[in-house]
XYZ file of C-alpha atoms in Angstrom:
743
model
C 51.210 50.438 84.179
C 51.033 53.597 82.107
C 50.386 52.748 78.452
C 53.298 53.116 76.086
C 52.813 55.265 73.006
C 54.841 54.815 69.847
C 55.121 58.562 69.296
C 56.773 58.892 72.689
C 59.356 56.223 71.987
C 60.256 57.701 68.618
C 60.375 61.318 69.826
C 62.349 60.523 72.975
C 64.917 58.519 71.043
C 65.245 61.329 68.527
C 66.267 63.810 71.214
C 68.488 61.486 73.238
C 66.156 60.499 76.083
C 65.958 56.921 77.304
C 63.236 54.593 76.064
C 63.315 52.476 79.226
C 59.728 52.252 80.462
C 60.293 49.566 83.068
C 60.184 52.027 85.944
C 57.823 54.920 85.445
C 57.118 57.242 88.325
C 53.957 58.399 90.011
C 51.453 60.215 87.826
C 48.916 62.065 89.922
C 46.640 64.707 88.405
C 49.134 65.005 85.553
C 51.863 66.164 87.941
C 54.895 64.077 87.029
C 57.126 63.461 90.042
C 60.316 61.420 89.737
C 61.928 61.148 93.171
C 63.961 58.140 94.370
C 62.450 56.359 97.359
C 65.315 57.460 99.593
C 64.495 61.124 99.035
C 62.470 62.862 101.754
C 58.836 63.837 101.494
C 57.489 64.250 97.978
C 54.598 66.271 99.369
C 57.190 68.764 100.673
C 58.431 69.275 97.112
C 55.000 69.876 95.627
C 53.904 72.058 98.522
C 56.951 74.282 98.089
C 57.181 74.385 94.298
C 53.548 74.048 93.283
C 51.892 71.930 90.609
C 53.935 71.039 87.588
C 56.429 68.664 86.063
C 59.483 67.482 87.995
C 62.340 66.009 85.986
C 65.085 64.142 87.832
C 68.501 63.199 86.485
C 70.739 60.625 88.138
C 74.358 61.664 88.658
C 75.826 58.739 86.769
C 73.875 59.640 83.650
C 75.143 63.205 83.430
C 77.973 64.191 81.128
C 80.173 67.240 81.400
C 80.977 69.857 78.808
C 83.606 69.440 76.190
C 83.438 70.294 72.511
C 81.809 67.312 70.854
C 81.435 64.568 73.437
C 81.342 65.333 77.131
C 83.408 64.406 80.128
C 81.759 62.234 82.721
C 81.683 63.836 86.177
C 82.870 61.826 89.183
C 80.189 59.781 90.873
C 79.801 58.689 94.472
C 82.096 60.232 97.029
C 84.828 60.688 94.464
C 85.471 64.345 93.815
C 82.749 65.655 96.099
C 79.897 63.682 94.507
C 76.759 62.791 96.415
C 75.646 59.234 97.039
C 76.708 57.842 93.693
C 74.312 56.055 91.346
C 71.382 56.497 93.760
C 71.928 60.238 94.203
C 70.286 62.936 92.119
C 72.582 65.401 90.388
C 70.008 67.789 88.990
C 66.259 68.394 89.175
C 64.084 70.731 87.203
C 60.550 71.678 88.266
C 58.400 73.108 85.488
C 55.366 74.882 86.895
C 52.025 74.854 85.139
C 52.537 78.589 84.739
C 55.851 77.935 82.977
C 57.960 78.764 86.021
C 61.340 77.014 86.065
C 62.932 75.910 89.327
C 66.285 74.131 89.479
C 67.346 72.320 92.629
C 70.844 71.504 93.861
C 72.487 70.333 97.062
C 75.366 72.759 96.583
C 75.621 75.860 98.777
C 76.456 79.505 98.144
C 79.076 80.804 100.566
C 80.484 83.699 98.573
C 82.091 81.737 95.747
C 79.444 82.585 93.144
C 77.842 79.145 92.755
C 74.328 80.585 92.663
C 75.134 82.640 89.580
C 77.046 79.945 87.706
C 74.546 77.157 88.398
C 71.732 79.461 87.291
C 73.678 80.223 84.113
C 74.107 76.519 83.407
C 70.377 75.908 83.799
C 69.382 78.918 81.699
C 71.784 77.909 78.925
C 70.282 74.471 78.462
C 66.671 75.539 79.049
C 67.127 78.327 76.483
C 65.659 80.995 78.745
C 66.963 84.271 80.202
C 68.710 83.681 83.506
C 66.024 85.749 85.275
C 63.533 82.967 84.582
C 65.504 80.392 86.565
C 64.768 80.074 90.281
C 67.505 78.121 92.057
C 66.714 76.204 95.235
C 69.926 75.316 97.055
C 70.865 73.187 100.032
C 67.540 72.169 101.582
C 67.871 68.439 102.212
C 64.078 67.945 102.075
C 63.857 69.393 98.580
C 67.115 68.976 96.700
C 69.369 66.146 95.513
C 72.563 65.283 97.336
C 75.137 66.804 94.996
C 77.907 66.246 97.522
C 79.632 68.826 99.668
C 80.661 72.241 98.390
C 84.402 71.726 98.535
C 87.312 70.626 96.410
C 86.342 73.062 93.630
C 83.871 70.422 92.430
C 80.753 72.511 91.728
C 82.040 73.599 88.319
C 83.353 70.288 86.938
C 80.718 68.000 88.527
C 77.490 69.774 89.419
C 77.273 72.201 86.502
C 77.399 69.352 83.944
C 74.764 67.410 85.901
C 72.437 70.418 86.062
C 73.001 71.049 82.373
C 72.063 67.449 81.596
C 68.838 67.766 83.568
C 67.894 71.046 81.935
C 68.832 69.807 78.470
C 66.536 66.845 79.104
C 63.676 69.203 79.921
C 64.300 71.171 76.748
C 64.461 68.025 74.632
C 61.233 66.772 76.143
C 59.624 70.040 75.027
C 61.000 69.399 71.550
C 59.590 65.858 71.605
C 56.143 67.125 72.581
C 56.173 69.760 69.842
C 57.328 67.225 67.247
C 54.475 64.884 68.192
C 51.816 67.585 68.174
C 52.890 69.105 64.889
C 53.883 65.911 63.123
C 57.352 67.187 62.238
C 60.906 66.003 62.814
C 62.494 67.050 66.102
C 65.435 68.463 64.155
C 63.107 71.057 62.601
C 62.288 72.568 65.990
C 64.319 75.255 67.745
C 63.934 76.314 71.378
C 64.630 79.934 72.304
C 63.248 82.134 75.036
C 61.504 79.147 76.576
C 59.504 78.395 73.437
C 59.750 75.535 70.990
C 59.197 76.963 67.523
C 58.510 75.469 64.121
C 60.479 77.779 61.863
C 58.331 76.958 58.813
C 54.918 77.675 60.309
C 55.782 79.897 63.267
C 53.916 77.608 65.694
C 55.177 77.709 69.307
C 54.950 75.556 72.407
C 56.073 76.601 75.907
C 57.254 74.918 79.083
C 53.835 75.658 80.564
C 52.313 73.507 77.795
C 54.768 70.755 78.682
C 53.851 70.843 82.372
C 50.143 70.424 81.663
C 50.348 67.743 78.976
C 49.383 64.307 80.263
C 50.974 62.300 77.464
C 54.233 64.247 77.739
C 54.357 63.467 81.436
C 53.734 59.797 80.734
C 56.476 59.726 78.125
C 59.384 60.670 80.367
C 61.243 57.609 81.638
C 63.279 57.565 84.783
C 66.719 57.621 83.200
C 68.388 60.030 80.810
C 70.643 58.878 78.026
C 74.350 59.354 78.792
C 74.583 60.824 75.317
C 72.141 63.664 76.009
C 73.465 66.531 73.912
C 74.753 69.595 75.760
C 75.198 72.964 74.105
C 78.701 73.251 72.589
C 80.886 76.121 73.757
C 80.654 77.896 70.418
C 76.882 78.206 70.850
C 76.848 79.429 74.464
C 74.734 82.507 75.074
C 74.292 82.615 78.853
C 77.347 80.670 79.922
C 80.710 82.245 79.185
C 79.559 85.784 79.980
C 79.518 87.782 83.188
C 76.234 87.794 85.060
C 75.734 89.219 88.543
C 74.754 87.163 91.554
C 70.972 86.672 91.390
C 70.441 87.799 94.990
C 73.154 90.459 94.954
C 70.683 93.304 95.534
C 69.413 91.623 98.718
C 72.949 91.210 100.015
C 73.931 94.822 99.321
C 70.651 96.168 100.712
C 70.977 94.094 103.876
C 67.735 92.189 103.370
C 69.329 88.779 102.818
C 68.822 86.476 105.791
C 72.052 84.749 106.786
C 72.046 81.720 109.108
C 72.832 84.002 112.052
C 69.696 86.042 111.198
C 67.226 83.128 111.320
C 64.452 83.608 113.896
C 61.780 81.060 114.763
C 58.621 81.590 116.878
C 59.340 81.254 120.599
C 63.067 80.860 119.939
C 65.564 80.685 122.814
C 69.259 81.582 122.714
C 71.874 78.992 123.564
C 75.354 78.948 125.022
C 77.712 76.007 125.474
C 80.283 75.376 128.187
C 83.733 75.056 126.640
C 86.810 73.451 128.144
C 89.432 75.830 129.548
C 92.131 74.234 127.377
C 92.655 71.631 124.670
C 92.383 68.092 125.997
C 90.700 69.081 129.260
C 87.885 66.773 130.453
C 84.931 67.705 132.647
C 84.887 65.956 136.025
C 81.868 67.646 137.628
C 79.491 70.573 137.197
C 76.395 71.899 138.984
C 73.498 72.947 136.719
C 71.248 74.172 139.540
C 72.448 77.812 139.565
C 71.339 78.127 135.940
C 68.104 76.212 136.397
C 67.144 78.579 139.171
C 67.019 81.450 136.692
C 63.685 82.288 135.098
C 63.134 80.738 131.688
C 66.538 79.008 131.591
C 67.028 75.429 130.427
C 70.293 73.686 131.345
C 71.466 70.405 129.835
C 74.288 67.960 130.466
C 74.743 65.047 128.105
C 78.087 63.382 128.758
C 80.729 66.001 128.052
C 78.176 68.421 126.597
C 76.878 71.170 128.880
C 74.739 74.012 127.620
C 72.005 76.462 128.484
C 69.152 78.137 126.628
C 67.368 81.296 127.732
C 64.950 83.932 126.396
C 67.836 86.383 125.800
C 71.519 86.051 125.026
C 72.359 88.107 128.103
C 70.520 85.685 130.390
C 72.064 82.726 128.605
C 75.519 84.187 129.194
C 74.714 84.806 132.863
C 73.448 81.258 133.276
C 76.533 79.816 131.593
C 78.828 81.884 133.808
C 77.032 80.528 136.863
C 77.553 76.965 135.693
C 81.168 77.557 134.676
C 81.999 78.724 138.200
C 81.107 75.252 139.516
C 82.893 73.197 136.849
C 85.872 71.012 137.757
C 88.252 70.092 134.936
C 91.142 67.694 134.478
C 93.673 69.299 132.161
C 96.216 67.609 129.897
C 99.701 68.597 128.708
C 99.822 70.292 125.338
C 102.664 71.607 123.159
C 102.987 75.287 122.298
C 103.100 76.903 118.879
C 106.761 77.759 119.500
C 107.504 74.035 119.812
C 105.346 73.044 116.854
C 107.934 72.423 114.075
C 110.066 70.195 116.294
C 106.963 68.495 117.710
C 105.618 67.541 114.285
C 108.958 66.116 113.179
C 109.440 64.210 116.439
C 105.964 62.678 116.158
C 106.084 61.788 112.450
C 104.422 58.416 111.992
C 107.201 55.839 111.715
C 109.825 58.569 111.981
C 111.386 60.498 109.121
C 112.830 57.960 106.668
C 116.332 58.164 105.282
C 116.838 59.522 101.781
C 116.824 56.527 99.395
C 119.100 58.492 97.059
C 121.738 59.310 99.688
C 124.600 57.764 97.703
C 123.680 59.669 94.543
C 123.376 62.904 96.503
C 126.814 62.369 98.002
C 128.351 61.929 94.556
C 126.335 64.609 92.762
C 127.812 67.707 91.165
C 125.742 69.820 93.549
C 123.127 69.101 96.193
C 120.878 70.938 98.606
C 118.821 70.052 101.682
C 116.314 72.405 103.295
C 113.443 72.415 105.819
C 110.281 74.520 105.596
C 107.558 75.137 108.184
C 103.945 76.244 107.904
C 101.908 77.360 110.916
C 98.385 76.478 111.922
C 95.913 79.123 110.787
C 92.190 79.696 111.218
C 89.579 80.219 108.516
C 88.377 83.431 110.186
C 85.041 83.811 108.331
C 83.189 87.067 108.903
C 80.095 85.094 109.940
C 80.968 82.663 112.746
C 79.215 79.320 113.069
C 75.495 79.772 113.591
C 72.590 77.328 113.760
C 68.927 77.309 114.699
C 67.322 73.948 115.556
C 63.655 73.113 115.950
C 61.836 69.875 116.819
C 58.339 68.954 115.650
C 56.658 65.541 115.797
C 59.956 63.776 116.415
C 61.643 65.490 113.491
C 64.471 67.993 113.730
C 65.103 70.878 111.332
C 68.294 72.910 111.461
C 69.109 76.143 109.671
C 72.856 76.707 109.509
C 75.795 77.721 107.368
C 77.526 74.515 106.293
C 79.345 73.343 103.199
C 77.924 69.815 103.523
C 74.160 69.953 104.268
C 73.622 66.229 103.739
C 76.628 65.421 105.899
C 75.211 67.516 108.736
C 71.838 65.842 108.249
C 73.647 62.565 108.894
C 75.334 64.007 111.990
C 71.987 65.078 113.406
C 70.428 61.711 112.658
C 73.264 59.823 114.340
C 73.361 62.117 117.355
C 69.681 61.504 118.124
C 69.221 58.004 116.757
C 66.914 59.150 113.952
C 66.371 57.875 110.435
C 67.903 60.431 108.098
C 64.516 61.365 106.660
C 63.542 62.703 110.099
C 66.362 65.252 110.051
C 66.340 68.250 107.719
C 69.078 70.801 107.065
C 68.407 74.147 105.383
C 71.401 76.249 104.391
C 70.793 79.876 103.437
C 73.550 81.608 101.489
C 76.109 82.293 104.202
C 79.102 84.417 105.012
C 82.167 82.415 104.099
C 83.394 78.891 104.703
C 86.810 78.482 102.998
C 86.706 74.754 103.810
C 86.117 75.354 107.510
C 82.390 74.688 107.785
C 82.256 70.993 107.007
C 81.153 69.651 110.369
C 77.841 70.316 112.098
C 78.576 70.263 115.806
C 76.920 73.652 116.269
C 73.716 72.268 114.741
C 73.859 69.297 117.119
C 74.443 71.690 120.037
C 71.396 73.739 119.094
C 69.324 70.574 118.594
C 70.256 69.165 122.025
C 69.135 72.356 123.711
C 66.002 72.645 121.565
C 64.942 69.096 122.392
C 65.287 69.723 126.106
C 63.596 73.111 125.947
C 60.766 72.086 123.645
C 61.399 75.295 121.722
C 63.634 76.377 118.851
C 67.146 77.355 119.942
C 69.747 79.485 118.195
C 73.484 78.952 118.723
C 75.958 81.545 117.427
C 79.593 80.948 118.256
C 81.529 83.886 119.649
C 84.671 85.032 117.892
C 86.940 83.400 120.533
C 84.988 80.143 120.102
C 85.441 80.350 116.342
C 89.191 80.923 116.673
C 89.581 78.154 119.247
C 87.148 75.325 118.564
C 86.705 75.436 114.786
C 89.110 73.293 112.793
C 92.465 74.742 111.737
C 94.372 74.521 108.491
C 96.999 71.863 109.247
C 100.477 72.940 110.154
C 103.263 71.410 108.077
C 106.892 70.454 108.454
C 108.508 69.907 105.059
C 111.845 68.245 104.268
C 113.309 68.811 100.800
C 116.540 67.472 99.328
C 117.750 67.379 95.732
C 120.868 66.935 93.655
C 121.911 68.498 90.356
C 123.890 66.834 87.589
C 126.760 68.477 85.697
C 124.300 70.167 83.311
C 122.331 71.718 86.171
C 119.347 69.373 85.815
C 117.608 67.889 88.859
C 118.937 64.336 89.162
C 117.254 63.300 92.436
C 114.306 64.822 94.238
C 113.083 64.109 97.729
C 110.136 65.943 99.265
C 108.365 64.987 102.494
C 105.265 66.667 103.891
C 104.810 65.943 107.581
C 101.278 66.415 108.915
C 99.408 68.634 106.455
C 98.624 66.237 103.602
C 99.420 64.860 100.181
C 97.881 67.580 97.993
C 100.383 68.371 95.227
C 103.180 66.673 97.148
C 104.406 65.323 93.801
C 106.458 67.788 91.795
C 105.216 69.002 88.395
C 108.830 69.461 87.289
C 110.880 66.932 85.336
C 113.303 65.299 87.737
C 115.398 62.153 87.709
C 114.600 59.833 90.611
C 111.888 61.040 92.946
C 110.639 60.243 96.442
C 107.750 62.544 97.379
C 105.202 61.610 100.032
C 103.029 62.619 102.952
C 103.797 61.425 106.477
C 101.104 61.851 109.169
C 102.048 63.221 112.569
C 100.398 63.493 115.983
C 98.549 66.747 115.281
C 98.205 68.853 118.448
C 95.209 70.803 117.097
C 91.982 69.729 115.395
C 92.698 70.349 111.741
C 90.774 69.930 108.522
C 90.059 71.439 105.140
C 91.081 74.944 104.144
C 91.301 76.425 100.659
C 93.689 74.162 98.723
C 94.611 72.444 102.013
C 98.080 70.837 101.789
C 98.638 72.124 98.258
C 99.452 75.523 99.741
C 102.137 74.187 102.079
C 103.579 71.872 99.454
C 103.656 74.585 96.798
C 105.306 76.945 99.292
C 108.028 74.440 100.143
C 108.567 73.286 96.570
C 108.632 76.745 94.957
C 110.950 78.182 97.607
C 113.191 75.139 97.177
C 113.176 75.578 93.388
C 114.436 79.126 93.839
C 117.223 77.865 96.072
C 118.143 75.204 93.514
C 118.156 77.846 90.787
C 120.599 79.884 92.877
C 122.735 76.764 93.393
C 122.758 76.189 89.637
C 123.529 79.864 88.963
C 120.411 80.254 86.789
C 117.552 82.765 86.681
C 114.624 81.294 88.735
C 112.319 81.604 85.718
C 114.763 79.955 83.335
C 115.444 77.162 85.837
C 111.739 76.374 86.125
C 111.155 76.448 82.388
C 114.098 74.104 81.856
C 112.401 71.532 84.094
C 108.760 72.167 83.240
C 106.941 69.905 80.816
C 103.246 70.481 81.506
C 102.084 72.854 78.735
C 99.290 74.433 80.780
C 101.506 75.206 83.756
C 104.210 76.448 81.430
C 101.700 78.727 79.690
C 100.573 80.516 82.858
C 104.159 80.919 84.045
C 105.313 82.411 80.752
C 102.276 84.704 80.621
C 102.763 85.941 84.208
C 106.467 86.592 83.671
C 105.729 88.490 80.457
C 103.024 90.682 81.958
C 105.156 91.335 85.039
C 108.175 92.137 82.833
C 110.256 89.668 84.839
C 113.630 89.967 83.047
C 113.942 93.737 83.380
C 112.517 93.878 86.914
C 114.884 91.135 88.067
C 117.852 93.143 86.762
C 116.666 96.445 88.225
C 117.972 96.479 91.786
C 116.811 98.975 94.410
C 117.929 98.473 98.024
C 115.205 96.796 100.055
C 113.072 95.937 97.035
C 112.806 92.599 95.301
C 110.792 90.368 93.011
C 109.863 86.704 93.154
C 107.753 84.186 91.321
C 106.069 80.827 91.834
C 103.683 78.517 90.021
C 101.581 75.460 90.682
C 98.510 73.467 89.824
C 95.696 71.881 91.770
C 92.173 70.555 91.131
C 92.307 71.211 87.415
C 93.525 74.803 87.731
C 96.938 76.240 86.796
C 98.401 79.363 88.378
C 101.545 81.492 88.328
C 102.304 84.575 90.400
C 104.982 87.257 90.336
C 105.337 89.575 93.325
C 107.316 92.664 94.199
C 108.044 93.601 97.819
C 109.626 96.345 99.894
C 111.510 95.201 102.995
C 112.695 97.357 105.898
C 115.022 95.300 108.079
C 115.286 97.989 110.749
C 111.528 98.108 111.233
C 111.085 94.425 110.579
C 108.448 95.029 107.925
C 107.556 93.410 104.621
C 105.283 95.242 102.241
C 103.855 93.469 99.178
C 103.605 96.174 96.514
C 102.420 94.317 93.435
C 101.111 90.855 92.568
C 100.680 89.764 88.963
C 98.819 86.464 88.777
C 97.702 84.412 85.781
C 95.108 81.667 86.199
C 93.726 79.070 83.811
C 90.928 76.613 84.583
C 89.617 75.606 81.171
C 86.638 77.314 79.599
C 85.495 80.279 81.696
C 81.807 80.191 82.657
C 81.455 83.603 84.338
C 84.473 85.892 83.753
C 83.572 88.519 86.372
C 82.937 85.914 89.043
C 86.169 84.102 88.209
C 88.122 87.349 88.387
C 86.627 88.056 91.812
C 87.523 84.554 92.973
C 91.145 84.887 91.889
C 91.542 88.355 93.400
C 89.965 87.164 96.628
C 92.313 84.197 96.754
C 95.363 86.447 96.281
C 94.264 88.679 99.140
C 93.434 85.684 101.303
C 96.812 84.154 100.498
C 98.622 87.253 101.730
C 97.294 86.691 105.265
C 98.992 83.344 105.958
C 101.983 84.466 103.896
C 102.794 87.446 106.123
C 100.705 87.558 109.286
C 98.308 84.774 110.101
C 99.352 82.098 112.598
C 97.411 80.597 115.485
C 99.486 81.086 118.611
C 98.914 78.728 121.505
C 100.447 77.640 124.795
C 99.225 75.492 127.685
C 96.358 74.373 125.480
C 94.952 77.881 124.982
C 94.779 79.965 121.796
C 96.471 83.274 122.644
C 95.308 85.354 119.670
C 91.606 84.463 119.432
C 90.320 87.782 118.055
C 90.567 89.877 114.905
C 92.585 92.384 116.898
C 95.282 89.851 117.716
C 94.910 87.634 114.651
C 95.413 89.994 111.727
C 93.781 89.082 108.444
C 94.623 91.385 105.512
C 93.093 94.855 105.648
C 92.551 97.419 102.932
C 95.821 99.134 103.819
C 97.687 95.871 103.216
C 96.496 95.415 99.652
C 99.050 95.490 96.851
C 98.364 96.438 93.271
C 96.532 93.419 91.866
C 97.189 92.551 88.243
C 95.135 89.428 87.523
C 94.811 87.801 84.112
C 92.603 84.878 83.126
C 93.466 82.489 80.312
C 90.299 81.225 78.623
C 90.534 77.732 77.103
C 87.330 76.920 75.179
C 88.917 73.631 74.122
C 89.082 72.356 77.710
C 86.487 71.373 80.297
C 85.783 73.988 82.969
C 87.392 73.506 86.382
C 86.794 75.304 89.667
C 88.546 78.344 91.079
C 87.761 78.420 94.777
C 91.135 77.054 95.854
C 94.010 76.875 93.387
C 94.585 80.659 92.973
C 95.792 80.865 96.578
C 98.753 78.487 96.341
C 101.390 80.583 94.520
C 101.089 83.754 96.611
C 103.243 82.891 99.642
C 106.217 81.360 97.780
C 106.310 84.274 95.328
C 106.482 86.662 98.294
C 109.141 84.601 100.112
C 111.283 84.475 96.984
C 110.866 88.235 96.540
C 112.038 88.843 100.115
C 115.231 86.933 99.362
C 115.734 88.943 96.181
C 115.297 92.151 98.197
C 117.619 91.494 101.136
C 119.422 88.197 100.447
C 117.715 86.421 103.344
C 115.866 83.114 102.961
C 112.855 82.770 105.225
C 111.665 79.194 105.127
C 108.469 79.464 107.115
C 104.927 80.734 106.868
C 104.103 83.338 107.937
C 107.171 85.029 106.462
C 108.542 87.101 109.334
C 111.918 88.756 109.567
C 114.246 87.499 112.328
C 113.763 89.261 115.656
C 110.875 91.275 114.265
C 107.981 91.926 116.596
C 104.709 90.306 115.696
C 103.242 93.759 114.971
C 103.621 95.262 112.520
C 104.499 92.446 110.154
C 103.662 94.419 107.033
C 103.556 98.163 106.661
C 100.298 99.943 105.925
């Protein structure tokens, strides 16, 4: 047992650290290492980071940022957390040279997490951001902070990292107070130095890392009341800082998952079914095995090859494919999709419980809306390299859930989880689509058979066909108005795509809003904002139709039913900046304006759009989008602005063009040529405004800014030509698929 020193207890209490000495961690050569037993390989940590002091903070002890007292981040699996009370939410390694390394299980996939997490660490450590090295998404080195999804990095992981870094800073203060015999309150930390303002004495993080008594004095837990820097005192947070590795990305030196090369590496290919639902009856691997250097594997329904070159791997796979016998299965087409989803709704579509009130209402309306399946279409397709050594597997891949993929690998090969390692370099886009790790398992199967590392990179057709889709939706909406034009009854059913924001934010009388699962014909999963996009599309289009029924301006109708002050604020701001009243009155043939608003995951958004429509050509051109977004206190304004602009552009794709077309179990537009994402020529004038709320906790921005784009455009199309289009993508009747929008 390490001896307890009174100075440690007093100093730690003074700065908010726990005085619980029941469980102290290993102390070896004055290198303090606090790693839960479930974490992999302590030697790996020290080997990678070097000698120094490692401070660990449990997720349940971390508090988020609010003025005064903080907001507790979600623990466990709630809200994208890691493994709850046993997980680690933040770690700080202080090198004996004063180097500062922060570790997190979150990933960087273009959303700016690397910059914002580094800012959070630098703020609480009181150092320039350049002094913070951030290690992300290596399951052998970092805590399980949960998957990078649900816009949870900002509200959950940033507070946890801040708590860990604040603890390191306060430990430095405690050491200085003990050495100098002064009160902790008399010591200030700036530039990585603790300073006694009266005498000018200083102490650095390097001094902390090499002090034996300081190492002994840190207990395992951190007080839930550890003080975080109030917003008014922020110096590094709240300002725009560039991505730390931005130069490498621009210069082309950054190594993406698809760039990873290992010694002796082979290149893999996997046999895919000819259609959805097809099962393999027989296949002959001998033609591939006869080729020099080729390894061929069959494991149940999995068939793959690995070869010294991609060309030989493709040749080997073609030889195998020629021998394969498949049993196909019936499958609906995309043209049949809306009817199919409604016909297969679980338990059927229930009757409206307010039918009698609707029948006797002053006015009523019933409408159906449809949303197509779409693909994530990342620039970098799925890519993984797997390598086996001494019964352990390591995989390098682009995934949003490194610890989840580690579990997949462990289960696939019957391994304890500490014998599987996942390393995720910053990668080229996920958008919610890179949650699963089947491509890592594919590479690992081939690597195990070959006895060499194997790289798998999905082709573009594979990405468009076998990656998960954003769920299609069939939406049923019905409402009645009273004599004063207020919504008396509200019924809103989402079939298939999910419950996200299925409840209306508007004040209504009696309400029945719910999600009904259906027999989904395609493999679907997360996508930015998921069902919130479909539900906001249906609701905001329906609100415009109700406004028309009531004979009221769409903006005025919304404001008359809107109580949430944050949603109201963004809507009013967007309408003002767009000059909604005058633009609504100004009518030019073929041109129109529309608006929409919504909220999701702690963010609030409103969009106004103007469009030009040519019915003869069948084209819709979005000319201008004014969007206002509010997500609490802004951490990095430039990064947030980029996120919102990117979401607007991304939202235009499914609004006007994107839809996965399929028949006979085959995707018919599995390429960027046939599946048109927005291009530079499609871009409207973007007028984006951010509302900063220092009085509110920071929320994420990776998803919510996308949800108002499509309904604003659909409502603008109606304003332009008097035609309601109740489906996404918004295509004019009898228009050819190309062009959908003019360049």
